[in-house]
Amino acid sequence: MIAVLIVLCEVAFWVLLAAGLALRYLAKKPRLGAAVLLCEPLLEVVLLVVTAIDLKNGTPPDWKHGLAAVYIGFTVGLGHSTIRWVDARVAHRFAGGPPPVKPPKYGMARAAHEWRVAARWIVAAVTALALLQLAIWYVGGNGDASTLQGWQQKMLLVIGINVVIAGSYTLFPKTDPRAEAEPKPEAESEPKPESKTLS
C-alpha cells in the first residue's frame, strides 16, 4: 500500500503542478493557480500520516517505509526548485516571460552554483535522515530497523557525493576556453631615440 501511495503522490505532484501552471498562464487565473500549487505539501503530509499509521499498526518496517521517508525528504529539498524551474519555462513559453537564466559555466560563479545545488540535495537527504531516525525511534526495540538504517547510509552517501562535486568545482574551477584563446596584449615598446645625423 505504501509503495502504491508513493507512486500516486508522485503522479499527483506533476498533475497539480501542470494544473496550477495552466490556471496561472493559460486561464489567466494566477491566484487560483497559486492555490493549487500550495496543495503540493499536502501530498507529503498524507504520505507521512499513512506511513506512521502503518508502522503503528505493527507492520514491520521495510524498504517501502524507508522509501516513503526518502520521497518526503527529497520533495522538501527539491520540490520548490523543481516548481520554479518548470514555472520559468512555462512563463517564457506561454506568457511572454523572460528566458530562463542559464547557470554559469566557469570560475567561482559555477562553483557557487554547484554549492547551491548541493545545498538543496543535502537538505533533502538530511530531512530524509531525520524522518528515518524518527521511524526507528517510533518502532523502538520491537522491530528490525536495519532496512531503515540502510536508507540512512544511502542518504549519507548522497550528502558525500554532493559535497565532493561542489568541492571539486571550488578547488579546480573550470576556466573559459575563450578567455584562454584570446591573445594577450603585447606591451608597447618604448620609442627608440632618433639618431642625429651630422650635416
mmCIF file of N, CA and C in Angstrom, residues 107-193:
data_model
loop_
_atom_site.group_PDB
_atom_site.id
_atom_site.type_symbol
_atom_site.label_atom_id
_atom_site.label_comp_id
_atom_site.label_asym_id
_atom_site.label_seq_id
_atom_site.Cartn_x
_atom_site.Cartn_y
_atom_site.Cartn_z
ATOM 1 N N GLY A 107 34.516 29.230 -13.611
ATOM 2 C CA GLY A 107 35.019 30.006 -12.493
ATOM 3 C C GLY A 107 34.270 29.774 -11.190
ATOM 4 N N MET A 108 34.454 30.735 -10.280
ATOM 5 C CA MET A 108 33.833 30.627 -8.971
ATOM 6 C C MET A 108 32.323 30.811 -9.031
ATOM 7 N N ALA A 109 31.837 31.461 -10.086
ATOM 8 C CA ALA A 109 30.381 31.573 -10.244
ATOM 9 C C ALA A 109 29.773 30.189 -10.426
ATOM 10 N N ARG A 110 30.451 29.330 -11.185
ATOM 11 C CA ARG A 110 29.974 27.950 -11.351
ATOM 12 C C ARG A 110 30.089 27.186 -10.036
ATOM 13 N N ALA A 111 31.167 27.434 -9.303
ATOM 14 C CA ALA A 111 31.326 26.769 -8.008
ATOM 15 C C ALA A 111 30.200 27.154 -7.052
ATOM 16 N N ALA A 112 29.844 28.448 -7.021
ATOM 17 C CA ALA A 112 28.751 28.895 -6.150
ATOM 18 C C ALA A 112 27.435 28.241 -6.561
ATOM 19 N N HIS A 113 27.217 28.117 -7.867
ATOM 20 C CA HIS A 113 26.013 27.448 -8.362
ATOM 21 C C HIS A 113 25.978 25.991 -7.909
ATOM 22 N N GLU A 114 27.101 25.305 -8.000
ATOM 23 C CA GLU A 114 27.153 23.902 -7.600
ATOM 24 C C GLU A 114 26.897 23.741 -6.103
ATOM 25 N N TRP A 115 27.355 24.696 -5.300
ATOM 26 C CA TRP A 115 27.089 24.625 -3.863
ATOM 27 C C TRP A 115 25.616 24.856 -3.566
ATOM 28 N N ARG A 116 24.967 25.733 -4.350
ATOM 29 C CA ARG A 116 23.524 25.932 -4.162
ATOM 30 C C ARG A 116 22.754 24.652 -4.501
ATOM 31 N N VAL A 117 23.153 23.998 -5.591
ATOM 32 C CA VAL A 117 22.519 22.728 -5.957
ATOM 33 C C VAL A 117 22.780 21.679 -4.872
ATOM 34 N N ALA A 118 24.024 21.608 -4.412
ATOM 35 C CA ALA A 118 24.371 20.643 -3.370
ATOM 36 C C ALA A 118 23.574 20.908 -2.094
ATOM 37 N N ALA A 119 23.370 22.186 -1.777
ATOM 38 C CA ALA A 119 22.625 22.526 -0.559
ATOM 39 C C ALA A 119 21.203 21.961 -0.611
ATOM 40 N N ARG A 120 20.577 22.044 -1.794
ATOM 41 C CA ARG A 120 19.220 21.506 -1.913
ATOM 42 C C ARG A 120 19.207 19.986 -1.722
ATOM 43 N N TRP A 121 20.186 19.316 -2.314
ATOM 44 C CA TRP A 121 20.260 17.859 -2.150
ATOM 45 C C TRP A 121 20.579 17.487 -0.710
ATOM 46 N N ILE A 122 21.417 18.283 -0.064
ATOM 47 C CA ILE A 122 21.767 17.995 1.325
ATOM 48 C C ILE A 122 20.555 18.197 2.231
ATOM 49 N N VAL A 123 19.783 19.257 1.980
ATOM 50 C CA VAL A 123 18.546 19.463 2.752
ATOM 51 C C VAL A 123 17.616 18.272 2.581
ATOM 52 N N ALA A 124 17.506 17.787 1.347
ATOM 53 C CA ALA A 124 16.654 16.626 1.079
ATOM 54 C C ALA A 124 17.142 15.407 1.857
ATOM 55 N N ALA A 125 18.448 15.153 1.807
ATOM 56 C CA ALA A 125 18.997 13.970 2.466
ATOM 57 C C ALA A 125 18.900 14.087 3.988
ATOM 58 N N VAL A 126 19.166 15.287 4.526
ATOM 59 C CA VAL A 126 19.086 15.472 5.983
ATOM 60 C C VAL A 126 17.643 15.309 6.460
ATOM 61 N N THR A 127 16.686 15.828 5.685
ATOM 62 C CA THR A 127 15.272 15.646 6.042
ATOM 63 C C THR A 127 14.911 14.172 6.056
ATOM 64 N N ALA A 128 15.364 13.448 5.035
ATOM 65 C CA ALA A 128 15.097 12.005 4.989
ATOM 66 C C ALA A 128 15.767 11.293 6.161
ATOM 67 N N LEU A 129 17.005 11.693 6.485
ATOM 68 C CA LEU A 129 17.694 11.097 7.630
ATOM 69 C C LEU A 129 16.900 11.295 8.918
ATOM 70 N N ALA A 130 16.383 12.512 9.119
ATOM 71 C CA ALA A 130 15.618 12.799 10.328
ATOM 72 C C ALA A 130 14.339 11.969 10.386
ATOM 73 N N LEU A 131 13.637 11.867 9.258
ATOM 74 C CA LEU A 131 12.405 11.071 9.238
ATOM 75 C C LEU A 131 12.691 9.595 9.464
ATOM 76 N N LEU A 132 13.773 9.112 8.890
ATOM 77 C CA LEU A 132 14.148 7.712 9.100
ATOM 78 C C LEU A 132 14.485 7.454 10.568
ATOM 79 N N GLN A 133 15.194 8.412 11.198
ATOM 80 C CA GLN A 133 15.530 8.245 12.600
ATOM 81 C C GLN A 133 14.278 8.278 13.479
ATOM 82 N N LEU A 134 13.346 9.164 13.134
ATOM 83 C CA LEU A 134 12.079 9.193 13.874
ATOM 84 C C LEU A 134 11.342 7.860 13.734
ATOM 85 N N ALA A 135 11.388 7.283 12.532
ATOM 86 C CA ALA A 135 10.738 5.983 12.324
ATOM 87 C C ALA A 135 11.419 4.897 13.159
ATOM 88 N N ILE A 136 12.747 4.957 13.248
ATOM 89 C CA ILE A 136 13.476 3.972 14.058
ATOM 90 C C ILE A 136 13.075 4.093 15.526
ATOM 91 N N TRP A 137 13.011 5.326 16.029
ATOM 92 C CA TRP A 137 12.583 5.524 17.414
ATOM 93 C C TRP A 137 11.123 5.113 17.606
ATOM 94 N N TYR A 138 10.331 5.358 16.577
ATOM 95 C CA TYR A 138 8.899 5.032 16.648
ATOM 96 C C TYR A 138 8.677 3.533 16.768
ATOM 97 N N VAL A 139 9.467 2.790 15.994
ATOM 98 C CA VAL A 139 9.363 1.326 16.048
ATOM 99 C C VAL A 139 9.921 0.801 17.368
ATOM 100 N N GLY A 140 11.011 1.454 17.840
ATOM 101 C CA GLY A 140 11.616 1.017 19.091
ATOM 102 C C GLY A 140 12.341 -0.300 18.939
ATOM 103 N N GLY A 141 12.456 -1.001 20.044
ATOM 104 C CA GLY A 141 13.186 -2.260 20.017
ATOM 105 C C GLY A 141 12.334 -3.439 19.623
ATOM 106 N N ASN A 142 11.087 -3.188 19.262
ATOM 107 C CA ASN A 142 10.178 -4.287 18.932
ATOM 108 C C ASN A 142 10.287 -4.748 17.477
ATOM 109 N N GLY A 143 10.994 -3.999 16.666
ATOM 110 C CA GLY A 143 11.073 -4.355 15.250
ATOM 111 C C GLY A 143 12.487 -4.227 14.727
ATOM 112 N N ASP A 144 12.723 -4.820 13.577
ATOM 113 C CA ASP A 144 14.032 -4.764 12.926
ATOM 114 C C ASP A 144 14.109 -3.479 12.111
ATOM 115 N N ALA A 145 15.015 -2.598 12.506
ATOM 116 C CA ALA A 145 15.149 -1.303 11.835
ATOM 117 C C ALA A 145 16.331 -1.281 10.871
ATOM 118 N N SER A 146 16.873 -2.449 10.535
ATOM 119 C CA SER A 146 18.063 -2.482 9.678
ATOM 120 C C SER A 146 17.787 -1.906 8.291
ATOM 121 N N THR A 147 16.572 -2.124 7.782
ATOM 122 C CA THR A 147 16.236 -1.570 6.457
ATOM 123 C C THR A 147 16.233 -0.048 6.498
ATOM 124 N N LEU A 148 15.680 0.518 7.556
ATOM 125 C CA LEU A 148 15.672 1.979 7.691
ATOM 126 C C LEU A 148 17.089 2.510 7.863
ATOM 127 N N GLN A 149 17.926 1.793 8.601
ATOM 128 C CA GLN A 149 19.311 2.207 8.772
ATOM 129 C C GLN A 149 20.077 2.126 7.450
ATOM 130 N N GLY A 150 19.711 1.157 6.618
ATOM 131 C CA GLY A 150 20.318 1.072 5.288
ATOM 132 C C GLY A 150 19.996 2.292 4.445
ATOM 133 N N TRP A 151 18.755 2.772 4.539
ATOM 134 C CA TRP A 151 18.390 4.003 3.831
ATOM 135 C C TRP A 151 19.177 5.197 4.373
ATOM 136 N N GLN A 152 19.427 5.209 5.673
ATOM 137 C CA GLN A 152 20.211 6.304 6.249
ATOM 138 C C GLN A 152 21.624 6.322 5.682
ATOM 139 N N GLN A 153 22.208 5.158 5.505
ATOM 140 C CA GLN A 153 23.546 5.090 4.907
ATOM 141 C C GLN A 153 23.539 5.623 3.478
ATOM 142 N N LYS A 154 22.476 5.342 2.753
ATOM 143 C CA LYS A 154 22.371 5.858 1.384
ATOM 144 C C LYS A 154 22.270 7.379 1.393
ATOM 145 N N MET A 155 21.563 7.938 2.364
ATOM 146 C CA MET A 155 21.431 9.390 2.438
ATOM 147 C C MET A 155 22.765 10.049 2.793
ATOM 148 N N LEU A 156 23.546 9.399 3.641
ATOM 149 C CA LEU A 156 24.882 9.915 3.936
ATOM 150 C C LEU A 156 25.753 9.894 2.680
ATOM 151 N N LEU A 157 25.577 8.865 1.860
ATOM 152 C CA LEU A 157 26.315 8.786 0.602
ATOM 153 C C LEU A 157 25.908 9.918 -0.336
ATOM 154 N N VAL A 158 24.609 10.233 -0.382
ATOM 155 C CA VAL A 158 24.134 11.342 -1.209
ATOM 156 C C VAL A 158 24.786 12.655 -0.762
ATOM 157 N N ILE A 159 24.850 12.870 0.546
ATOM 158 C CA ILE A 159 25.481 14.082 1.064
ATOM 159 C C ILE A 159 26.950 14.128 0.661
ATOM 160 N N GLY A 160 27.652 13.013 0.837
ATOM 161 C CA GLY A 160 29.077 12.974 0.499
ATOM 162 C C GLY A 160 29.336 13.238 -0.972
ATOM 163 N N ILE A 161 28.527 12.643 -1.849
ATOM 164 C CA ILE A 161 28.714 12.845 -3.292
ATOM 165 C C ILE A 161 28.536 14.305 -3.662
ATOM 166 N N ASN A 162 27.510 14.950 -3.112
ATOM 167 C CA ASN A 162 27.259 16.345 -3.455
ATOM 168 C C ASN A 162 28.348 17.271 -2.924
ATOM 169 N N VAL A 163 28.863 16.968 -1.737
ATOM 170 C CA VAL A 163 29.957 17.781 -1.197
ATOM 171 C C VAL A 163 31.207 17.628 -2.067
ATOM 172 N N VAL A 164 31.489 16.405 -2.508
ATOM 173 C CA VAL A 164 32.662 16.170 -3.355
ATOM 174 C C VAL A 164 32.521 16.908 -4.688
ATOM 175 N N ILE A 165 31.337 16.836 -5.300
ATOM 176 C CA ILE A 165 31.136 17.500 -6.594
ATOM 177 C C ILE A 165 31.298 19.008 -6.459
ATOM 178 N N ALA A 166 30.612 19.602 -5.467
ATOM 179 C CA ALA A 166 30.706 21.045 -5.286
ATOM 180 C C ALA A 166 32.124 21.449 -4.896
ATOM 181 N N GLY A 167 32.767 20.650 -4.049
ATOM 182 C CA GLY A 167 34.132 20.962 -3.649
ATOM 183 C C GLY A 167 35.110 20.908 -4.808
ATOM 184 N N SER A 168 34.883 19.982 -5.747
ATOM 185 C CA SER A 168 35.788 19.882 -6.893
ATOM 186 C C SER A 168 35.716 21.130 -7.765
ATOM 187 N N TYR A 169 34.509 21.718 -7.899
ATOM 188 C CA TYR A 169 34.390 22.949 -8.672
ATOM 189 C C TYR A 169 35.034 24.130 -7.949
ATOM 190 N N THR A 170 35.123 24.040 -6.620
ATOM 191 C CA THR A 170 35.770 25.103 -5.852
ATOM 192 C C THR A 170 37.285 24.988 -5.909
ATOM 193 N N LEU A 171 37.807 23.773 -5.754
ATOM 194 C CA LEU A 171 39.251 23.569 -5.757
ATOM 195 C C LEU A 171 39.834 23.600 -7.160
ATOM 196 N N PHE A 172 39.053 23.135 -8.122
ATOM 197 C CA PHE A 172 39.533 23.087 -9.509
ATOM 198 C C PHE A 172 38.507 23.769 -10.411
ATOM 199 N N PRO A 173 38.375 25.100 -10.319
ATOM 200 C CA PRO A 173 37.346 25.799 -11.108
ATOM 201 C C PRO A 173 37.614 25.680 -12.607
ATOM 202 N N LYS A 174 36.538 25.514 -13.349
ATOM 203 C CA LYS A 174 36.652 25.430 -14.815
ATOM 204 C C LYS A 174 36.926 26.826 -15.373
ATOM 205 N N THR A 175 37.794 26.873 -16.344
ATOM 206 C CA THR A 175 38.130 28.149 -16.968
ATOM 207 C C THR A 175 37.484 28.237 -18.341
ATOM 208 N N ASP A 176 37.138 29.443 -18.717
ATOM 209 C CA ASP A 176 36.511 29.674 -20.013
ATOM 210 C C ASP A 176 37.552 29.497 -21.104
ATOM 211 N N PRO A 177 37.376 28.531 -22.025
ATOM 212 C CA PRO A 177 38.389 28.331 -23.085
ATOM 213 C C PRO A 177 38.533 29.533 -23.995
ATOM 214 N N ARG A 178 37.471 30.336 -24.123
ATOM 215 C CA ARG A 178 37.582 31.538 -24.961
ATOM 216 C C ARG A 178 38.528 32.542 -24.349
ATOM 217 N N ALA A 179 38.535 32.632 -23.014
ATOM 218 C CA ALA A 179 39.443 33.565 -22.357
ATOM 219 C C ALA A 179 40.894 33.137 -22.536
ATOM 220 N N GLU A 180 41.109 31.813 -22.535
ATOM 221 C CA GLU A 180 42.476 31.333 -22.735
ATOM 222 C C GLU A 180 42.940 31.535 -24.165
ATOM 223 N N ALA A 181 41.991 31.505 -25.114
ATOM 224 C CA ALA A 181 42.367 31.623 -26.520
ATOM 225 C C ALA A 181 42.652 33.056 -26.934
ATOM 226 N N GLU A 182 42.151 34.027 -26.181
ATOM 227 C CA GLU A 182 42.358 35.424 -26.559
ATOM 228 C C GLU A 182 43.824 35.787 -26.388
ATOM 229 N N PRO A 183 44.426 36.399 -27.415
ATOM 230 C CA PRO A 183 45.841 36.783 -27.290
ATOM 231 C C PRO A 183 46.005 37.914 -26.288
ATOM 232 N N LYS A 184 47.039 37.812 -25.505
ATOM 233 C CA LYS A 184 47.316 38.857 -24.538
ATOM 234 C C LYS A 184 47.903 40.076 -25.242
ATOM 235 N N PRO A 185 47.481 41.275 -24.844
ATOM 236 C CA PRO A 185 48.022 42.472 -25.497
ATOM 237 C C PRO A 185 49.501 42.611 -25.210
ATOM 238 N N GLU A 186 50.271 42.859 -26.273
ATOM 239 C CA GLU A 186 51.711 42.994 -26.112
ATOM 240 C C GLU A 186 52.039 44.359 -25.530
ATOM 241 N N ALA A 187 53.044 44.356 -24.684
ATOM 242 C CA ALA A 187 53.469 45.636 -24.092
ATOM 243 C C ALA A 187 54.058 46.511 -25.175
ATOM 244 N N GLU A 188 53.618 47.748 -25.157
ATOM 245 C CA GLU A 188 54.118 48.678 -26.164
ATOM 246 C C GLU A 188 55.593 48.964 -25.917
ATOM 247 N N SER A 189 56.355 48.826 -26.959
ATOM 248 C CA SER A 189 57.794 49.062 -26.829
ATOM 249 C C SER A 189 58.068 50.552 -26.790
ATOM 250 N N GLU A 190 59.020 50.928 -25.989
ATOM 251 C CA GLU A 190 59.368 52.334 -25.868
ATOM 252 C C GLU A 190 59.978 52.814 -27.180
ATOM 253 N N PRO A 191 59.612 54.027 -27.600
ATOM 254 C CA PRO A 191 60.178 54.523 -28.869
ATOM 255 C C PRO A 191 61.680 54.731 -28.756
ATOM 256 N N LYS A 192 62.352 54.321 -29.789
ATOM 257 C CA LYS A 192 63.806 54.478 -29.807
ATOM 258 C C LYS A 192 64.154 55.935 -30.110
ATOM 259 N N PRO A 193 65.165 56.439 -29.441
ATOM 260 C CA PRO A 193 65.554 57.849 -29.739
ATOM 261 C C PRO A 193 66.066 57.960 -31.146
#
